[in-house]
Tab-separated table of C-alpha atoms in Angstrom:
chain	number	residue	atom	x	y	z
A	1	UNK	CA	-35.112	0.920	7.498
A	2	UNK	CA	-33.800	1.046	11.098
A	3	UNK	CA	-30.334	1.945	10.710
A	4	UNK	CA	-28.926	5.218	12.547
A	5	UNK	CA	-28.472	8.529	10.378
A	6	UNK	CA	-24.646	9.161	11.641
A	7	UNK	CA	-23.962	5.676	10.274
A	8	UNK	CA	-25.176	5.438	7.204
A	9	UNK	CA	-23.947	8.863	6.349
A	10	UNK	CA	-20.476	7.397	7.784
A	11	UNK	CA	-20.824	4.495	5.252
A	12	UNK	CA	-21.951	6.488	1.792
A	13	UNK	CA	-19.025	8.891	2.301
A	14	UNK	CA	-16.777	5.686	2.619
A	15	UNK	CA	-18.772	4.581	-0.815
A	16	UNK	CA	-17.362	7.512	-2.704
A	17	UNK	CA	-14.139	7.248	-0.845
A	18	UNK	CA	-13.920	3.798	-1.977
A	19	UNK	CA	-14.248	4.626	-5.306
A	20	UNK	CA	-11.904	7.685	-5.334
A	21	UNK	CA	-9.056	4.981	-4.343
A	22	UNK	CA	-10.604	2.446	-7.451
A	23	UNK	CA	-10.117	5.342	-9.520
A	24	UNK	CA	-6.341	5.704	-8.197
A	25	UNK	CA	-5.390	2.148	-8.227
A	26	UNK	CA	-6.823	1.340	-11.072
A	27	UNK	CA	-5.662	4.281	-13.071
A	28	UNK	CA	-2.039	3.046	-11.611
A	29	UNK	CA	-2.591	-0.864	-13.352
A	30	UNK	CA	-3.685	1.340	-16.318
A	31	UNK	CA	-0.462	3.307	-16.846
A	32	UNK	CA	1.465	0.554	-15.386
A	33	UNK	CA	0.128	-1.239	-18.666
A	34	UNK	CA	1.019	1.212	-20.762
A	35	UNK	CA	4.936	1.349	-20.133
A	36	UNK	CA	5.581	-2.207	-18.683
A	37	UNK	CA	9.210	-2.121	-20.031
A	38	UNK	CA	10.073	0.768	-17.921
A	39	UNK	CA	7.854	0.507	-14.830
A	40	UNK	CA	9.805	-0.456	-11.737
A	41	UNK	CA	9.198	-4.033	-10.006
A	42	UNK	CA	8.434	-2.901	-6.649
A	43	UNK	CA	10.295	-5.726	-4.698
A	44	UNK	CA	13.489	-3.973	-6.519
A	45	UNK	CA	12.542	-0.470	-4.609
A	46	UNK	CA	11.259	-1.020	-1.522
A	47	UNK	CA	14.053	-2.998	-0.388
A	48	UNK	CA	15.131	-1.341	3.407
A	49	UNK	CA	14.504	-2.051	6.243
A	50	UNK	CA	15.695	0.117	9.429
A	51	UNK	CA	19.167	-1.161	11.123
A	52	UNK	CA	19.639	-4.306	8.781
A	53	UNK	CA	22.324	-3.816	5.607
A	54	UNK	CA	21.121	-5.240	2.127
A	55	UNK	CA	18.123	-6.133	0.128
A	56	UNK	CA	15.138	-7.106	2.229
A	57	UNK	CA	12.018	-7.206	0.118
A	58	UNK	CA	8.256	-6.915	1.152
A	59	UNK	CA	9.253	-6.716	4.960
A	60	UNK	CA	9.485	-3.439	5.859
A	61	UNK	CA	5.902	-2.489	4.195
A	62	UNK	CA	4.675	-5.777	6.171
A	63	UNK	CA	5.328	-4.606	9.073
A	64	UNK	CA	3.503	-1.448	8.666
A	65	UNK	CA	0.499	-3.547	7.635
A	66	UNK	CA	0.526	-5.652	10.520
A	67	UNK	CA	0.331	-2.892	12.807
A	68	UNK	CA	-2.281	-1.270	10.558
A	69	UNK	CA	-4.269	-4.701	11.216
A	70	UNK	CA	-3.435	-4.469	14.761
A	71	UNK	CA	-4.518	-0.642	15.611
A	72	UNK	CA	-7.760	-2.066	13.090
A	73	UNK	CA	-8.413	-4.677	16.064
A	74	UNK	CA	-7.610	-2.389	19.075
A	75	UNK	CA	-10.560	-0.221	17.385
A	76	UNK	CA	-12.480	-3.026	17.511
A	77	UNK	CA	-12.088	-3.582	21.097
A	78	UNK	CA	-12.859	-0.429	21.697
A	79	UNK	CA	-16.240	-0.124	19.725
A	80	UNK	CA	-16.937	-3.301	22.030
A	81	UNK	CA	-16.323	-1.932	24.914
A	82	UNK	CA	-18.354	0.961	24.445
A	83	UNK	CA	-21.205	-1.645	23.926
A	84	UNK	CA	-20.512	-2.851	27.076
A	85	UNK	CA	-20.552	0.876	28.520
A	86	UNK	CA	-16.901	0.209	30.025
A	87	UNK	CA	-15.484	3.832	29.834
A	88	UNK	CA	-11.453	2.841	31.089
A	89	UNK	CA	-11.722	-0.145	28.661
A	90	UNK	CA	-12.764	2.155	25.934
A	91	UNK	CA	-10.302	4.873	26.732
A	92	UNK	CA	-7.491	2.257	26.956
A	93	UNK	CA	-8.217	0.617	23.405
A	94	UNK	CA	-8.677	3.967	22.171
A	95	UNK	CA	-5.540	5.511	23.400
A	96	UNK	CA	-4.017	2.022	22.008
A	97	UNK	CA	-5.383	2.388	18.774
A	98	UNK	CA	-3.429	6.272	18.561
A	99	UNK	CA	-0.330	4.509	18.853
A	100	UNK	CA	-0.963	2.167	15.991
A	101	UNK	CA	-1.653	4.662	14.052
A	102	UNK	CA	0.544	7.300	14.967
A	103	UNK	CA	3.618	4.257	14.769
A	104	UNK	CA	1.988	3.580	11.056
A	105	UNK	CA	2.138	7.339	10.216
A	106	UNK	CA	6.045	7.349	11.308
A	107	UNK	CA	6.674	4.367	9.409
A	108	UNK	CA	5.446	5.688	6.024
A	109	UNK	CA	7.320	8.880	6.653
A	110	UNK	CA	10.334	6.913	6.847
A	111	UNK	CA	9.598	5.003	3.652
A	112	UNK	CA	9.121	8.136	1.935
A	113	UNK	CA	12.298	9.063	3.170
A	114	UNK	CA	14.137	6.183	1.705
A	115	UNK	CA	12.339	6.383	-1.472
A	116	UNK	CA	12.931	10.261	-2.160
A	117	UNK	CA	16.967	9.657	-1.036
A	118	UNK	CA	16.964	6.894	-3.626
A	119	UNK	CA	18.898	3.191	-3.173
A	120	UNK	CA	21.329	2.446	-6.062
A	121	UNK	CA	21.579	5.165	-8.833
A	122	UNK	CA	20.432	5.149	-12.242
A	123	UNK	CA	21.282	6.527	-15.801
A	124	UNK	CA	19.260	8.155	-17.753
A	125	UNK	CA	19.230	8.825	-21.623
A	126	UNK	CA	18.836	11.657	-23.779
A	127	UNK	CA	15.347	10.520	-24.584
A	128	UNK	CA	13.753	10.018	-20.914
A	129	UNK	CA	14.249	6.436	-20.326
A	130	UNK	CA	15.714	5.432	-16.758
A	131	UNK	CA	18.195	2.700	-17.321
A	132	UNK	CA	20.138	0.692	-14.326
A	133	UNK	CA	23.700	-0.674	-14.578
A	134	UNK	CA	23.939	-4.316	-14.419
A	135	UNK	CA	27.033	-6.770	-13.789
A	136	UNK	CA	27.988	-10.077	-16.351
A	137	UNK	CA	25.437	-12.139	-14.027
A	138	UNK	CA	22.781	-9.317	-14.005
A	139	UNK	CA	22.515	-7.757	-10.814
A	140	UNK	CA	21.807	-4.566	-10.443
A	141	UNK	CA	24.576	-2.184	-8.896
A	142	UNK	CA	24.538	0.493	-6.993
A	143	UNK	CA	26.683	3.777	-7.806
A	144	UNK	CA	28.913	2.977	-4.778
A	145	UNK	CA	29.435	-0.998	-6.175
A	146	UNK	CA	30.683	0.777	-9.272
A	147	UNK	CA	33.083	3.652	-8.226
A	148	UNK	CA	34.189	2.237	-4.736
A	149	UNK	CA	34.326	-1.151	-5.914
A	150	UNK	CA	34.236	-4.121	-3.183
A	151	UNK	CA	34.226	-1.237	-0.631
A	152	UNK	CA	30.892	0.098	-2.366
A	153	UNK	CA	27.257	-0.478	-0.416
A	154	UNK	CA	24.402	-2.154	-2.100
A	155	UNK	CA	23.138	1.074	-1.371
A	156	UNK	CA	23.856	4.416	-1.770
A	157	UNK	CA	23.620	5.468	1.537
A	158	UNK	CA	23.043	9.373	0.814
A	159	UNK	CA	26.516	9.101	-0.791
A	160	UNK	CA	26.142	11.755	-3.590
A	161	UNK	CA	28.417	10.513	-6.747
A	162	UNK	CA	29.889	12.755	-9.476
A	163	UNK	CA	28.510	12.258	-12.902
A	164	UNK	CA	31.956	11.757	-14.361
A	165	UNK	CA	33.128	8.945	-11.772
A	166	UNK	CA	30.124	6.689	-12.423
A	167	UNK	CA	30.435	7.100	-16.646
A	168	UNK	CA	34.334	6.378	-16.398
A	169	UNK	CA	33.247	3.146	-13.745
A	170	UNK	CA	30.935	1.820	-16.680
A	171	UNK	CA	33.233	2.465	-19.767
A	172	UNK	CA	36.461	0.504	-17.654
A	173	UNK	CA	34.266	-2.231	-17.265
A	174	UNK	CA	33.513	-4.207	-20.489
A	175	UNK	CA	31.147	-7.042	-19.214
A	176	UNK	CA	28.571	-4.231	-17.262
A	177	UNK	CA	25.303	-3.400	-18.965
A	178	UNK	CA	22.336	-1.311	-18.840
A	179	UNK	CA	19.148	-2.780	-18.507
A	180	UNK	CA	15.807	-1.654	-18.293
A	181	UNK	CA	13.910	-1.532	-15.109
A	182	UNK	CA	10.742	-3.174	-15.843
A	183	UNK	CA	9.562	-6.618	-15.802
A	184	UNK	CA	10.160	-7.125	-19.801
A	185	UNK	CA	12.788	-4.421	-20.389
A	186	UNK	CA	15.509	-4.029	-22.763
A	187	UNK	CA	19.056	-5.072	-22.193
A	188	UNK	CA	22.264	-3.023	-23.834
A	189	UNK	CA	25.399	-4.714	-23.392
A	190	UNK	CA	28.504	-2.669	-23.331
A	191	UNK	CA	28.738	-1.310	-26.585
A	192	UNK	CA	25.659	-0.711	-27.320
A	193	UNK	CA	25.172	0.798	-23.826
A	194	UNK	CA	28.131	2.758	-24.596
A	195	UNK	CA	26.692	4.311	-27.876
A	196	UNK	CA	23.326	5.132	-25.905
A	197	UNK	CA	25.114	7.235	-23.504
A	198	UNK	CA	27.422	9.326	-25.907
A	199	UNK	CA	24.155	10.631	-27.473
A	200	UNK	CA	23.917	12.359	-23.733
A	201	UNK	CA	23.373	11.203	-20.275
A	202	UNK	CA	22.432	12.030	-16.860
A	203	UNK	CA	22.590	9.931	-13.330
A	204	UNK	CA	20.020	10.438	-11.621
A	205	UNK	CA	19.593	9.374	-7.285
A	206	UNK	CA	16.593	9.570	-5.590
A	207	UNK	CA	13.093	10.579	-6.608
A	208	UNK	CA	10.701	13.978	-7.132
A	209	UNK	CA	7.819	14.482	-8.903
A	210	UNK	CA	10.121	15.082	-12.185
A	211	UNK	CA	11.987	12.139	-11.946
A	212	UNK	CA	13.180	9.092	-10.283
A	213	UNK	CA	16.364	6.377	-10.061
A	214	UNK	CA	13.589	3.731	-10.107
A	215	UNK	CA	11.842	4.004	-13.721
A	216	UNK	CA	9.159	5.698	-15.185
A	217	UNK	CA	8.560	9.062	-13.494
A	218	UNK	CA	5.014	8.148	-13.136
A	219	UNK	CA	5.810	5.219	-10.811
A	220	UNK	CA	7.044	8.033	-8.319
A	221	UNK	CA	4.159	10.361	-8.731
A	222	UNK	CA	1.322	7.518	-8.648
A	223	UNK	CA	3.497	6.569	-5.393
A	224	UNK	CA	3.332	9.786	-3.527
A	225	UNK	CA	0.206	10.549	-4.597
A	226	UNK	CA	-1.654	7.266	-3.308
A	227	UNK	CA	0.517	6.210	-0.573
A	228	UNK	CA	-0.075	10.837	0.562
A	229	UNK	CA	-3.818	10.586	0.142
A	230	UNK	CA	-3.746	7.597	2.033
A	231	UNK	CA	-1.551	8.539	4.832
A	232	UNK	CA	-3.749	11.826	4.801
A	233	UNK	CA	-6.676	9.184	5.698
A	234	UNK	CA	-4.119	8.124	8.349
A	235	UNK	CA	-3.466	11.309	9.757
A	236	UNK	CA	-7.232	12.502	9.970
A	237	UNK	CA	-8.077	9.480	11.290
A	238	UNK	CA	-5.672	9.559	14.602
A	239	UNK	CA	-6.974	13.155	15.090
A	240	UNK	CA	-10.378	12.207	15.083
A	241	UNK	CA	-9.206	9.114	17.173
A	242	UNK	CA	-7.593	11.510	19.767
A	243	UNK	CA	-11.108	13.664	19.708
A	244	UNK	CA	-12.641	10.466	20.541
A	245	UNK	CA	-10.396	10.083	23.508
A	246	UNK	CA	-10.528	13.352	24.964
A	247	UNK	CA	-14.121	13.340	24.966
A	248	UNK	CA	-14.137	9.474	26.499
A	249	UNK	CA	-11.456	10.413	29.125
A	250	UNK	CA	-14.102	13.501	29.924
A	251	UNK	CA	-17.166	11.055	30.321
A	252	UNK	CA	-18.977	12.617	27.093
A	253	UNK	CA	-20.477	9.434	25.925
A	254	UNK	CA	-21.410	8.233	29.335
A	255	UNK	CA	-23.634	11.248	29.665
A	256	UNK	CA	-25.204	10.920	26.224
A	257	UNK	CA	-25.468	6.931	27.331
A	258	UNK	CA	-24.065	5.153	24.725
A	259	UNK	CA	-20.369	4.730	22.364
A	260	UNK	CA	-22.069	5.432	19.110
A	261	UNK	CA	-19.827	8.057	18.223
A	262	UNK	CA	-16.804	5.346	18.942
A	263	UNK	CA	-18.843	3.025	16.408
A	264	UNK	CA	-18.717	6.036	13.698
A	265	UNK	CA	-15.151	6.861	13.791
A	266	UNK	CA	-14.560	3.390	13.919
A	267	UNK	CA	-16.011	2.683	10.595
A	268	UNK	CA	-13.975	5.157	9.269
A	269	UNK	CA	-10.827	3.794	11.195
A	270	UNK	CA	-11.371	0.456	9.883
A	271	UNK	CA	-11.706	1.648	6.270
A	272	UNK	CA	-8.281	3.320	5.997
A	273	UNK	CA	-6.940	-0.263	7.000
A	274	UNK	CA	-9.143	-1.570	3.837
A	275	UNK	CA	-7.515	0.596	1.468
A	276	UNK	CA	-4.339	-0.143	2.785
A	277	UNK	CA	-5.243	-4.013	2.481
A	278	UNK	CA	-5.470	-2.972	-1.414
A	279	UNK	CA	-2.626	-0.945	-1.844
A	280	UNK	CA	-0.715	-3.275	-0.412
A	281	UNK	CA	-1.380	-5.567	-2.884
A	282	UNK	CA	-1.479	-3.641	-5.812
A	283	UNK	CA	1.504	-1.417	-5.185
A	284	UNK	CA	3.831	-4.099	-3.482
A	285	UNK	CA	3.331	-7.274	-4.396
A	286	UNK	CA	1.517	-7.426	-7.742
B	1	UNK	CA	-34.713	-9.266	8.083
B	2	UNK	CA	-34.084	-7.566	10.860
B	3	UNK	CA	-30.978	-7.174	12.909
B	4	UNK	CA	-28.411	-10.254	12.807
B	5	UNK	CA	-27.262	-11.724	16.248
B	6	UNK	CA	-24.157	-10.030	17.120
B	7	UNK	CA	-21.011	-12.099	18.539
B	8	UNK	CA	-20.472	-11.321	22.398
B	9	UNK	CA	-17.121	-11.319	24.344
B	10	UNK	CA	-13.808	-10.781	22.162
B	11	UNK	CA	-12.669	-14.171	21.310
B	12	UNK	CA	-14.423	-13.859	17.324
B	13	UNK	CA	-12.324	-10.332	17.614
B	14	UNK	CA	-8.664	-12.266	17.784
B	15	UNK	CA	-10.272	-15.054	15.736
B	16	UNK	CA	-10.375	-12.482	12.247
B	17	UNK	CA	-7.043	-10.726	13.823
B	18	UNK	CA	-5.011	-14.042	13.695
B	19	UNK	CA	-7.013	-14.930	10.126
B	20	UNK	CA	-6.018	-11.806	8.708
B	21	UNK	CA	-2.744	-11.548	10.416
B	22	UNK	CA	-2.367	-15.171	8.363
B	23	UNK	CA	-3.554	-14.425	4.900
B	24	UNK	CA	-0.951	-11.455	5.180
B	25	UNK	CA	2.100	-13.907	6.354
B	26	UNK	CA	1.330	-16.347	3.362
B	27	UNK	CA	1.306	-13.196	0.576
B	28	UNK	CA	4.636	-11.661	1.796
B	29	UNK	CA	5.720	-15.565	1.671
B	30	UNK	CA	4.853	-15.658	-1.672
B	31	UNK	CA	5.675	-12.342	-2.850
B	32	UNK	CA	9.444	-12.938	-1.578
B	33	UNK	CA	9.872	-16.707	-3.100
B	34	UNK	CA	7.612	-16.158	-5.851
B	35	UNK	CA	7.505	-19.796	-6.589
B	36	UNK	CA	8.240	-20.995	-10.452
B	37	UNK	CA	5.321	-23.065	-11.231
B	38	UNK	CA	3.135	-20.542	-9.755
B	39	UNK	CA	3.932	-17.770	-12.526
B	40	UNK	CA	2.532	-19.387	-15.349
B	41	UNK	CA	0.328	-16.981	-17.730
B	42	UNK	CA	-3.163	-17.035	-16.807
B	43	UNK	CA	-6.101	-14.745	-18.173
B	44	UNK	CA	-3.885	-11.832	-18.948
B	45	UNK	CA	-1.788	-12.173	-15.844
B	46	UNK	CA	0.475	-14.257	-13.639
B	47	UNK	CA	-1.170	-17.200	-11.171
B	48	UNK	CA	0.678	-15.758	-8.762
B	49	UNK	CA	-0.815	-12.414	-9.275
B	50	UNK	CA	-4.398	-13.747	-8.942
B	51	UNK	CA	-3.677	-15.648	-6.164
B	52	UNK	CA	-2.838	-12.454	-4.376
B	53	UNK	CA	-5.603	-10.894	-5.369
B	54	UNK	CA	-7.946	-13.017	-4.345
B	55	UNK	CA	-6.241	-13.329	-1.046
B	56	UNK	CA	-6.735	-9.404	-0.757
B	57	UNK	CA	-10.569	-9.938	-1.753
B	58	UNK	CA	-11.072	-12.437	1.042
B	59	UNK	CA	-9.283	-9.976	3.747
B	60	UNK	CA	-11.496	-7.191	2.447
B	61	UNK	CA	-14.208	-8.917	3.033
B	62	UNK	CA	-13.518	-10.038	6.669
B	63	UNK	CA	-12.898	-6.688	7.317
B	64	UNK	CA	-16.146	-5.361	6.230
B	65	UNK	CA	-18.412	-7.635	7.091
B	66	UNK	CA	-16.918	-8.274	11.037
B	67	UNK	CA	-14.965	-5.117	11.518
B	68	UNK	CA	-17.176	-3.131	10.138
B	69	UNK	CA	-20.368	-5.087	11.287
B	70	UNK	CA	-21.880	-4.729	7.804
B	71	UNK	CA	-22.937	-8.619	8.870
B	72	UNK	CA	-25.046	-8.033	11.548
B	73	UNK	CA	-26.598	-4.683	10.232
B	74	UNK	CA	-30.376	-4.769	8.547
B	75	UNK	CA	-30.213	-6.941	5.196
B	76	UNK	CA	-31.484	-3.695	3.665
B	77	UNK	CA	-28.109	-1.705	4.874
B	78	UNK	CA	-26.017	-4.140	3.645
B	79	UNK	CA	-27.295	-4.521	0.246
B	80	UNK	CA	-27.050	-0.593	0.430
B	81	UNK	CA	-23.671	-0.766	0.707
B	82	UNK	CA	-22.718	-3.739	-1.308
B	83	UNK	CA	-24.507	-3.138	-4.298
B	84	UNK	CA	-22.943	0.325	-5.489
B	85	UNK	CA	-19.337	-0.768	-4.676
B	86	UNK	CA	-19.591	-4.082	-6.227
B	87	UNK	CA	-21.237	-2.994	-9.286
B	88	UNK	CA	-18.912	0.192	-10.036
B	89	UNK	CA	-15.677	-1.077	-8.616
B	90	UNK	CA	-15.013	-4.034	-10.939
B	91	UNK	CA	-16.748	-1.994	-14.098
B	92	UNK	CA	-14.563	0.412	-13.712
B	93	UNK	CA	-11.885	-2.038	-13.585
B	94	UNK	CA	-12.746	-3.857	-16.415
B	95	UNK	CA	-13.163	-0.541	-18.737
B	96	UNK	CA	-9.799	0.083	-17.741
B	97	UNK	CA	-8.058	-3.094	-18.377
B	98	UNK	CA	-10.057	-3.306	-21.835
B	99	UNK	CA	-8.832	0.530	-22.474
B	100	UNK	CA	-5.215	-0.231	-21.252
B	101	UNK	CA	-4.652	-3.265	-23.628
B	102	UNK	CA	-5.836	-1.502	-26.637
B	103	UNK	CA	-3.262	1.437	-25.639
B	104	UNK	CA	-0.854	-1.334	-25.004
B	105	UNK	CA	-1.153	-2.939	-28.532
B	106	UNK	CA	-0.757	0.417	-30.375
């Protein structure tokens, strides 16, 4: 078979890597199973986005995917180029497709940032289980809805809130509730909430790799863990893109007489976009 | 056999952009209303749910047959390539699933 040794190596390792991310996503939907009641909804954590106040599902993370899809493109271009032998077209796309991904790479670390400070606050009982607070109507509210009242933020803002304040917040008001994050969880109204959390309590803000405000701790660690192998993907993928560059910008490839190196790296390249595609979708919106 | 005529110019490039760029408009769409009649229980899961994934298969596939030029490599390469993923990938899946419901029911 005529196909060039670089590439196909290039597309078996992207064959195992494909199935190293299976093995991750689908051992998420697998645990995910397991403990529906308390496994977050993710349109209830990933709810910022930067410089607008409130509860703005899905947008933030689409944004990052569009210019995933875009820097996927400029890659494109450039492999095209290359075909064409047009070295400043090349080294333009290329340098273009750094940005996207060095823009994507910022993004996620400010998601990660959000996500480890934590959004609203959460309780949680003697035996594990992450429970939010709830108004009459059901909505979910934050620690600084509770103690600072119609002052309070939808989010926390970095705000850190004394145990005792946010217990005495609950027990003054009779109509709250604690419900459980997940899409079929339990509800406890008042007094039964009440009776849960004089067998011990703890709030809890933000998330680690112990535990998180959102639900089950495994949510957070299946979070950091794909979305950080991923974004490691991202990362060695705009430092091979910026090898790439260099060695276009020095004429490399119109010495050796052709951009088959640009066609390599771009396989790669486009792949990290793939798994995004499916991370996206399995992490955000299903 | 053989190698597979390969577009020229860049239109077909900005052709799969604004196609994928779509796909991904109509899934945050959905995933923000979340329309009613659209979450009715279907094999296992939500319509809703299979609607997005299907809409993630479809973008996949774009991506790896024009991105990555899987389309216009030798038949041979491609079926190299397909055949492994699409063979382990959704078994698996499926052992999973199976394996998660059972833990599920206990």
């Amino acid at each position: 078979m005529r196909a060039e040794y670089g590439k196909l190596m290039m597309w078996f390792f992207l064959i195992s890597d494909a199935l190293t991310f299976s093995g991750f996503l689908t051992a998420y939907g697998f645990m995910r199973f397991k403990f529906e009641q308390s496994w977050p909804v993710a349109e209830a954590v990933f709810t910022h986005f930067p410089g607008v106040e409130g509860d703005q599902p899905l947008l933030y993370v689409a944004l990052m995917t569009f210019i995933l899809i875009m820097s996927s493109v400029t890659m494109v271009l450039a492999v095209n180029a290359g075909h064409e032998k047009k070295q400043g077209a090349v080294a333009w796309w290329m340098l273009a497709t750094i940005i996207g991904g060095a823009i994507f790479l910022g993004s996620q670390a400010w998601e990660w940032y959000h996500f480890i400070q934590g959004d609203k606050g959460a309780i949680e009982l003697a035996d594990t289980r992450i429970l939010k607070v709830a108004d009459a109507d059901g909505h979910v509210l934050s620690f600084s809805q509770m103690v600072h009242g119609e002052a309070g933020h939808a989010s926390n803002h970095e705000e850190e809130f004394n145990q005792s304040d946010v217990f005495a917040a609950f027990k003054a008001n009779p109509n709250w509730k604690l419900i459980e994050p997940g899409k079929a969880g339990a509800v406890y109204e008042h007094a039964e909430a009440m009776a849960l959390l004089g067998q011990g309590a703890e709030i809890v803000q933000g998330a680690n790799m112990h535990r998180n405000e959102y639900g089950h701790k495994l949510f957070a660690n299946f979070f950091f863990f794909i979305t950080g192998f991923h974004g490691f993907h991202v990362f060695s993928g705009v430092v091979f893109n910026f090898i790439l560059f260099y060695n276009v910008l020095l004429g490399t490839y119109e010495r050796r007489g052709h951009y088959g190196m640009v066609e390599k790296i771009g396989l790669y390249w486009h792949f990290v976009d793939l798994v995004w595609v499916f991370v996206f979708t399995f992490f955000y919106l299903v | 056999m053989g190698e597979h005529a390969h577009p020229t110019g860049t239109a077909w490039i900005w052709k799969i952009f604004w196609l994928l760029l779509a796909i991904t408009a109509v899934e945050v769409a959905l995933g923000i209303v979340k329309p009613e009649f659209l979450l009715v229980q279907f094999a296992g899961t939500s319509l809703l749910n299979l609607i997005f994934i299907g809409l993630t298969l479809v973008k996949a596939a774009y991506i790896v047959m024009y991105f990555m030029h899987l389309k216009f490599e030798e038949t041979f390469l491609q079926w190299t390539i397909y055949l492994p993923v699409l063979i382990l990938i959704p078994y698996l899946t499926f052992i999973l699933i199976a394996e998660g419901a059972q833990i599920y029911a206990a």
